[in-house]
Amino acid sequence: MAPSYKIVLLGDSSVGKTSLVHRFISDAFDAHSANTIGAAFISKEHTSNGKTVKLEIWDTAGQERYKSLTPMYYRSAKVALVCFDLSCPESSFERAHYWVEQLAVSGPSDIRIKMVGNKSDLASDADLSTIETYCAEHEIPLLFTSAKDGKGVKDLFDGIVAETSDEIFEEAEEPPILTMRVRESKCC
């Protein structure tokens, strides 16, 4: 059985989180996907560099009314993909700050955050220097994807597996240590 790795997608409603997952899992795009309610879970075994890892992907709802539920979904996650919409980067990215702050306050201490600008196929000629500066200052990798045409999606997940597979396999190969005490019997 392949070791598993939990990934959570965070971001406001309509930034394309569900479409990113659908593109990665099915290599398809559904222009009419419904909003996620609560969270959706899907797993996929993915092979990179000859190592197979089971990715447990949690796609969270972006609507305001579900924000209080989100911390339970990123608990024990190894990677958080904080998604924003490149077709309106200024306002969408401002709201992405919220998710980075939430992860800093209540996320796992070892979680790896990646900032994902989705909808690169619709990206305007907006100045992305503010976004690039923020990510550089906070040491958060910045990636650009398009769930619609598939650009960057496979690379995003391949990169996660490539940079974490050694860590996963080291954890999986360590045998548990059991300590047993032998009691001396004072009876017969």
XYZ file of N, CA and C in Angstrom:
564
model
N 0.835 -1.181 0.000
C 0.000 0.000 0.000
C 0.884 1.249 0.000
N 0.548 2.196 -0.832
C 1.311 3.440 -0.955
C 1.070 4.325 0.262
N 2.111 5.017 0.728
C 1.907 5.965 1.825
C 1.008 7.107 1.363
N 0.281 7.706 2.308
C -0.661 8.764 1.940
C -0.156 10.132 2.380
N -0.682 11.153 1.713
C -0.260 12.522 1.928
C -1.471 13.424 1.768
N -1.797 14.197 2.799
C -2.999 15.029 2.785
C -2.704 16.426 2.242
N -3.519 16.816 1.255
C -3.424 18.135 0.630
C -4.780 18.814 0.782
N -4.785 20.082 1.169
C -6.039 20.823 1.299
C -5.990 22.045 0.382
N -7.100 22.291 -0.308
C -7.219 23.474 -1.161
C -8.075 24.502 -0.438
N -7.545 25.710 -0.301
C -8.230 26.801 0.380
C -8.345 27.984 -0.569
N -9.360 28.790 -0.352
C -9.543 29.985 -1.173
C -11.009 30.342 -1.234
N -11.275 31.540 -1.691
C -12.651 32.004 -1.782
C -13.436 31.234 -2.832
N -14.722 31.405 -2.779
C -15.629 30.781 -3.734
C -15.307 31.241 -5.153
N -15.413 30.335 -6.087
C -15.263 30.610 -7.523
C -13.845 30.926 -7.986
N -12.832 30.556 -7.205
C -11.455 30.743 -7.679
C -10.984 29.540 -8.492
N -11.753 28.447 -8.471
C -11.432 27.293 -9.303
C -10.799 26.118 -8.584
N -10.994 26.015 -7.271
C -10.407 24.905 -6.513
C -10.934 23.555 -7.002
N -12.242 23.438 -7.123
C -12.856 22.185 -7.576
C -12.420 21.857 -8.996
N -12.328 22.857 -9.834
C -11.895 22.635 -11.217
C -10.443 22.174 -11.288
N -9.587 22.698 -10.401
C -8.197 22.233 -10.343
C -8.138 20.747 -9.999
N -8.904 20.359 -8.985
C -8.923 18.951 -8.575
C -9.464 18.084 -9.704
N -10.548 18.519 -10.318
C -11.157 17.753 -11.411
C -10.176 17.611 -12.584
N -9.457 18.665 -12.897
C -8.473 18.615 -13.978
C -7.370 17.610 -13.629
N -6.903 17.622 -12.387
C -5.832 16.710 -11.978
C -6.304 15.255 -11.976
N -7.480 15.010 -11.444
C -7.987 13.640 -11.323
C -8.428 13.080 -12.674
N -9.185 13.855 -13.437
C -9.810 13.356 -14.668
C -9.230 13.934 -15.955
N -8.335 14.889 -15.840
C -7.800 15.612 -16.993
C -8.929 16.163 -17.865
N -9.907 16.756 -17.192
C -11.064 17.328 -17.883
C -11.465 18.625 -17.180
N -12.272 19.414 -17.863
C -12.766 20.672 -17.308
C -14.277 20.717 -17.448
N -14.956 21.060 -16.360
C -16.407 21.200 -16.371
C -16.730 22.668 -16.104
N -17.190 23.362 -17.114
C -17.483 24.792 -16.986
C -18.673 25.070 -16.080
N -19.442 24.040 -15.758
C -20.655 24.230 -14.960
C -20.584 23.499 -13.626
N -19.406 23.430 -13.014
C -19.313 22.730 -11.735
C -20.013 23.546 -10.646
N -20.636 22.830 -9.732
C -21.387 23.466 -8.643
C -20.440 23.853 -7.514
N -20.869 24.808 -6.699
C -20.088 25.186 -5.528
C -19.982 24.008 -4.575
N -18.823 23.890 -3.950
C -18.611 22.845 -2.957
C -19.332 23.237 -1.680
N -19.996 22.278 -1.064
C -20.680 22.506 0.210
C -19.876 21.789 1.282
N -19.357 22.547 2.244
C -18.524 21.955 3.287
C -17.148 21.644 2.724
N -16.967 20.407 2.288
C -15.706 19.993 1.668
C -15.955 18.743 0.846
N -15.095 18.526 -0.116
C -15.149 17.306 -0.925
C -13.799 16.611 -0.767
N -13.829 15.303 -0.743
C -12.609 14.512 -0.573
C -12.450 13.563 -1.747
N -11.241 13.473 -2.239
C -10.939 12.501 -3.294
C -9.483 12.072 -3.121
N -9.216 10.825 -3.417
C -7.833 10.369 -3.326
C -7.396 9.805 -4.668
N -6.103 9.907 -4.904
C -5.536 9.400 -6.153
C -4.112 8.948 -5.885
N -3.790 7.747 -6.360
C -2.405 7.305 -6.294
C -1.668 7.967 -7.444
N -0.550 8.571 -7.117
C 0.211 9.331 -8.108
C 1.670 8.896 -8.033
N 2.268 8.620 -9.177
C 3.656 8.172 -9.226
C 4.543 9.281 -9.766
N 5.629 9.524 -9.056
C 6.621 10.503 -9.471
C 7.988 9.953 -9.090
N 8.927 10.024 -9.995
C 10.280 9.512 -9.751
C 10.269 8.060 -9.288
N 9.353 7.284 -9.815
C 9.291 5.863 -9.486
C 8.680 5.550 -8.137
N 8.179 6.548 -7.444
C 7.567 6.335 -6.129
C 6.087 6.668 -6.215
N 5.268 5.793 -5.660
C 3.826 5.997 -5.686
C 3.356 6.496 -4.334
N 2.581 7.566 -4.360
C 2.039 8.186 -3.156
C 0.532 8.316 -3.338
N -0.211 8.050 -2.286
C -1.660 8.248 -2.323
C -1.937 9.679 -1.852
N -2.410 10.514 -2.762
C -2.737 11.896 -2.418
C -4.176 11.957 -1.927
N -4.363 12.443 -0.722
C -5.694 12.643 -0.147
C -5.998 14.130 -0.286
N -6.853 14.460 -1.228
C -7.099 15.858 -1.588
C -8.433 16.319 -1.009
N -8.376 17.363 -0.196
C -9.562 17.960 0.416
C -9.822 19.302 -0.253
N -10.951 19.394 -0.921
C -11.385 20.603 -1.619
C -12.411 21.287 -0.722
N -12.046 22.417 -0.132
C -12.927 23.075 0.832
C -13.824 24.108 0.161
N -14.960 24.350 0.798
C -15.897 25.369 0.310
C -15.314 26.751 0.586
N -15.515 27.665 -0.338
C -14.973 29.003 -0.176
C -15.963 30.029 0.337
N -17.241 29.644 0.441
C -18.242 30.608 0.888
C -18.021 30.982 2.355
N -18.360 32.208 2.675
C -18.184 32.756 4.019
C -18.810 31.867 5.090
N -19.981 31.320 4.835
C -20.687 30.548 5.862
C -19.980 29.250 6.240
N -19.016 28.793 5.438
C -18.304 27.550 5.739
C -16.911 27.779 6.323
N -16.501 29.036 6.453
C -15.141 29.322 6.922
C -14.854 28.754 8.306
N -15.849 28.704 9.173
C -15.610 28.180 10.521
C -15.345 26.674 10.517
N -15.749 25.978 9.463
C -15.528 24.533 9.369
C -14.157 24.178 8.807
N -13.549 25.091 8.096
C -12.330 24.796 7.354
C -11.172 24.279 8.205
N -10.934 24.792 9.431
C -9.800 24.278 10.205
C -9.808 22.761 10.420
N -10.971 22.169 10.521
C -10.979 20.714 10.720
C -10.520 19.981 9.457
N -10.606 20.618 8.305
C -10.159 19.976 7.072
C -8.656 20.118 6.862
N -8.044 21.196 7.357
C -6.600 21.298 7.162
C -5.800 20.743 8.333
N -6.472 20.239 9.347
C -5.782 19.552 10.429
C -5.048 18.346 9.842
N -3.824 18.168 10.180
C -2.945 17.075 9.737
C -2.616 17.110 8.241
N -2.922 18.206 7.569
C -2.540 18.333 6.155
C -1.045 18.624 6.070
N -0.430 18.125 5.024
C 0.996 18.376 4.796
C 1.213 19.559 3.856
N 0.244 19.786 2.953
C 0.349 20.889 1.995
C -0.983 21.622 1.923
N -0.921 22.952 1.916
C -2.112 23.777 1.691
C -1.900 24.554 0.401
N -2.837 24.399 -0.513
C -2.822 25.172 -1.751
C -3.799 26.327 -1.571
N -3.278 27.521 -1.367
C -4.109 28.711 -1.199
C -4.331 29.288 -2.595
N -5.572 29.186 -3.060
C -5.897 29.535 -4.448
C -6.523 30.923 -4.552
N -6.186 31.618 -5.627
C -6.819 32.897 -5.933
C -7.032 32.979 -7.437
N -7.861 33.914 -7.850
C -8.312 34.047 -9.236
C -7.466 35.081 -9.977
N -6.742 34.634 -11.002
C -5.898 35.552 -11.772
C -6.686 36.495 -12.672
N -7.981 36.217 -12.888
C -8.763 37.134 -13.725
C -9.137 38.403 -12.963
N -9.058 38.365 -11.642
C -9.230 39.567 -10.805
C -8.249 39.442 -9.639
N -6.942 39.516 -9.932
C -5.927 39.173 -8.941
C -5.866 40.054 -7.703
N -6.121 41.349 -7.846
C -5.965 42.227 -6.686
C -6.942 41.859 -5.574
N -8.225 41.822 -5.886
C -9.223 41.540 -4.849
C -9.159 40.086 -4.397
N -8.956 39.177 -5.311
C -8.913 37.763 -4.961
C -7.691 37.449 -4.101
N -6.553 38.045 -4.435
C -5.340 37.794 -3.665
C -5.427 38.400 -2.272
N -6.072 39.558 -2.144
C -6.250 40.158 -0.818
C -6.980 39.193 0.105
N -7.989 38.505 -0.423
C -8.735 37.542 0.392
C -7.921 36.276 0.653
N -6.948 35.991 -0.190
C -6.084 34.824 0.031
C -5.208 35.019 1.267
N -4.916 36.269 1.611
C -4.142 36.557 2.830
C -4.820 35.929 4.045
N -6.147 35.999 4.079
C -6.906 35.438 5.198
C -6.517 33.976 5.436
N -6.425 33.202 4.361
C -6.130 31.770 4.504
C -4.709 31.546 4.995
N -3.776 32.360 4.534
C -2.394 32.238 5.002
C -2.333 32.552 6.493
N -3.042 33.595 6.918
C -3.079 33.961 8.337
C -3.713 32.855 9.172
N -4.800 32.275 8.680
C -5.463 31.187 9.406
C -4.546 29.979 9.561
N -3.813 29.645 8.533
C -2.876 28.522 8.612
C -1.775 28.808 9.628
N -1.318 30.064 9.685
C -0.280 30.431 10.648
C -0.787 30.307 12.078
N -2.057 30.643 12.287
C -2.639 30.617 13.629
C -3.064 29.213 14.051
N -3.762 28.505 13.179
C -4.349 27.230 13.609
C -4.015 26.032 12.727
N -3.109 26.201 11.790
C -2.725 25.078 10.939
C -1.604 24.268 11.564
N -1.322 23.102 11.005
C -0.201 22.298 11.494
C 1.109 23.079 11.354
N 2.005 22.925 12.309
C 3.249 23.701 12.291
C 4.151 23.336 11.113
N 4.003 22.121 10.589
C 4.871 21.684 9.495
C 4.211 21.761 8.116
N 3.069 22.435 8.027
C 2.353 22.499 6.746
C 3.134 23.354 5.745
N 3.140 22.910 4.506
C 3.777 23.659 3.424
C 2.682 24.399 2.669
N 2.863 25.698 2.533
C 1.861 26.525 1.854
C 2.363 26.852 0.454
N 1.463 26.740 -0.501
C 1.754 27.142 -1.877
C 0.636 28.077 -2.324
N 1.010 29.202 -2.914
C 0.035 30.153 -3.435
C -0.206 29.801 -4.899
N -1.471 29.568 -5.245
C -1.809 29.127 -6.599
C -2.728 30.145 -7.265
N -2.205 30.811 -8.279
C -3.011 31.718 -9.088
C -3.651 30.909 -10.202
N -4.954 30.689 -10.112
C -5.673 29.888 -11.099
C -6.328 30.807 -12.135
N -6.791 30.220 -13.200
C -7.432 30.921 -14.324
C -6.419 31.761 -15.103
N -5.224 31.213 -15.288
C -4.202 31.944 -16.046
C -4.638 32.183 -17.489
N -5.578 31.377 -17.972
C -6.110 31.583 -19.323
C -6.939 32.863 -19.417
N -7.414 33.362 -18.279
C -8.214 34.589 -18.243
C -7.443 35.770 -17.663
N -6.180 35.550 -17.344
C -5.391 36.584 -16.672
C -5.290 37.831 -17.527
N -5.513 38.932 -16.865
C -5.362 40.221 -17.539
C -3.888 40.614 -17.471
N -3.581 41.757 -17.959
C -2.208 42.250 -17.894
C -1.964 42.968 -16.572
N -2.622 42.493 -15.541
C -2.502 43.130 -14.231
C -1.072 43.009 -13.717
N -0.702 43.968 -12.912
C 0.620 43.965 -12.301
C 0.619 42.953 -11.155
N 1.421 41.917 -11.269
C 1.480 40.868 -10.250
C 2.628 41.080 -9.270
N 3.293 42.234 -9.336
C 4.462 42.463 -8.486
C 4.117 42.442 -7.002
N 2.948 42.936 -6.620
C 2.535 42.912 -5.211
C 2.409 41.471 -4.723
N 1.810 40.630 -5.549
C 1.634 39.217 -5.203
C 2.991 38.534 -5.108
N 3.851 38.793 -6.076
C 5.186 38.186 -6.080
C 5.998 38.630 -4.870
N 5.894 39.907 -4.516
C 6.616 40.433 -3.354
C 6.116 39.782 -2.069
N 4.795 39.698 -1.908
C 4.213 39.071 -0.719
C 4.714 37.633 -0.575
N 4.652 36.880 -1.650
C 5.070 35.475 -1.602
C 6.561 35.349 -1.298
N 7.374 36.224 -1.873
C 8.813 36.192 -1.606
C 9.104 36.521 -0.142
N 8.433 37.549 0.389
C 8.645 37.943 1.787
C 8.229 36.851 2.763
N 7.185 36.095 2.416
C 6.681 35.043 3.299
C 7.212 33.655 2.931
N 8.124 33.619 1.962
C 8.732 32.364 1.501
C 7.675 31.331 1.113
N 6.688 31.802 0.355
C 5.609 30.943 -0.137
C 5.782 30.805 -1.648
N 5.948 29.586 -2.131
C 6.046 29.409 -3.586
C 4.774 29.897 -4.279
N 4.943 30.569 -5.410
C 3.834 31.097 -6.199
C 3.790 30.348 -7.521
N 2.632 29.752 -7.814
C 2.461 28.980 -9.043
C 1.238 29.476 -9.789
N 1.259 29.340 -11.103
C 0.142 29.767 -11.939
C -0.414 28.561 -12.683
N -1.746 28.437 -12.675
C -2.404 27.297 -13.313
C -3.634 27.756 -14.091
N -4.107 26.859 -14.929
C -5.396 27.039 -15.591
C -6.087 25.688 -15.589
N -7.124 25.569 -14.787
C -7.890 24.323 -14.781
C -8.589 24.131 -16.119
N -8.894 25.230 -16.793
C -9.609 25.142 -18.070
C -8.760 24.481 -19.156
N -7.530 24.956 -19.343
C -6.698 24.361 -20.395
C -5.634 23.401 -19.856
N -5.579 23.248 -18.540
C -4.666 22.284 -17.921
C -3.273 22.810 -17.656
N -2.983 24.018 -18.070
C -1.642 24.577 -17.914
C -1.232 24.628 -16.438
N -0.116 23.989 -16.127
C 0.459 24.047 -14.788
C -0.161 23.125 -13.755
N -1.279 22.479 -14.051
C -1.966 21.662 -13.042
C -1.173 20.404 -12.719
N -0.778 19.668 -13.740
C -0.001 18.448 -13.507
C 1.326 18.796 -12.840
N 1.956 19.880 -13.291
C 3.221 20.316 -12.695
C 3.057 20.650 -11.216
N 1.932 21.244 -10.854
C 1.655 21.582 -9.460
C 1.685 20.330 -8.587
N 0.916 19.316 -8.978
C 0.840 18.100 -8.168
C 2.107 17.252 -8.288
N 2.733 17.225 -9.463
C 4.013 16.524 -9.609
C 5.053 17.139 -8.681
N 5.064 18.457 -8.601
C 6.007 19.152 -7.733
C 5.804 18.813 -6.269
N 4.549 18.729 -5.856
C 4.254 18.365 -4.468
C 4.789 16.972 -4.172
N 4.508 16.025 -5.059
C 4.970 14.650 -4.846
C 6.493 14.589 -4.885
N 7.113 15.262 -5.831
C 8.569 15.220 -5.965
C 9.275 15.772 -4.730
N 8.781 16.877 -4.200
C 9.479 17.491 -3.066
C 9.156 16.827 -1.736
N 8.116 16.027 -1.700
C 7.722 15.421 -0.427
C 7.828 13.905 -0.404
N 8.051 13.265 -1.551
C 8.035 11.800 -1.577
C 9.140 11.195 -0.721
N 10.329 11.792 -0.704
C 11.397 11.251 0.139
C 11.003 11.307 1.605
N 10.420 12.421 2.014
C 9.956 12.582 3.395
C 8.888 11.545 3.735
N 7.964 11.332 2.820
C 6.878 10.374 3.044
C 7.428 8.968 3.191
N 8.342 8.603 2.310
C 8.873 7.247 2.347
C 9.765 7.027 3.557
N 10.472 8.053 4.018
C 11.257 7.917 5.242
C 10.342 7.645 6.421
N 9.232 8.399 6.510
C 8.277 8.188 7.595
C 7.649 6.809 7.511
N 7.327 6.367 6.300
C 6.655 5.083 6.120
C 7.572 3.909 6.414
N 8.888 4.073 6.203
C 9.812 2.969 6.379
C 10.280 2.810 7.815
N 10.096 3.807 8.641
C 10.530 3.696 10.021
C 9.616 2.741 10.770
N 10.178 1.635 11.263
C 9.334 0.692 11.992
C 8.977 1.255 13.362
N 7.812 0.911 13.853
C 7.445 1.390 15.185
C 8.334 0.736 16.239
N 8.631 1.475 17.263
C 9.461 0.958 18.347
C 8.545 0.575 19.492
N 8.624 -0.669 19.865
C 7.822 -1.172 20.971
C 8.736 -1.482 22.140
N 8.344 -1.060 23.290
C 9.099 -1.359 24.493
C 8.216 -2.202 25.392
N 8.756 -3.332 25.786
C 7.980 -4.224 26.647
C 8.702 -4.385 27.967
N 7.958 -4.377 29.006
C 8.505 -4.643 30.333
C 8.143 -6.065 30.721
N 9.102 -6.731 31.235
C 8.840 -8.077 31.726
C 8.760 -7.973 33.237
N 7.631 -8.354 33.754
C 7.455 -8.296 35.205
C 7.939 -9.597 35.827
N 8.636 -9.410 36.902
C 9.052 -10.601 37.631
C 7.901 -11.041 38.509
N 7.587 -12.258 38.395
C 6.481 -12.796 39.169
C 6.963 -13.171 40.559
N 6.214 -12.818 41.551
C 6.558 -13.164 42.925
C 5.684 -14.302 43.403
N 5.010 -14.827 42.447
C 4.116 -15.919 42.780
C 4.667 -17.195 42.167
N 4.206 -18.309 42.598
C 4.587 -19.650 42.160
C 5.411 -19.630 40.946
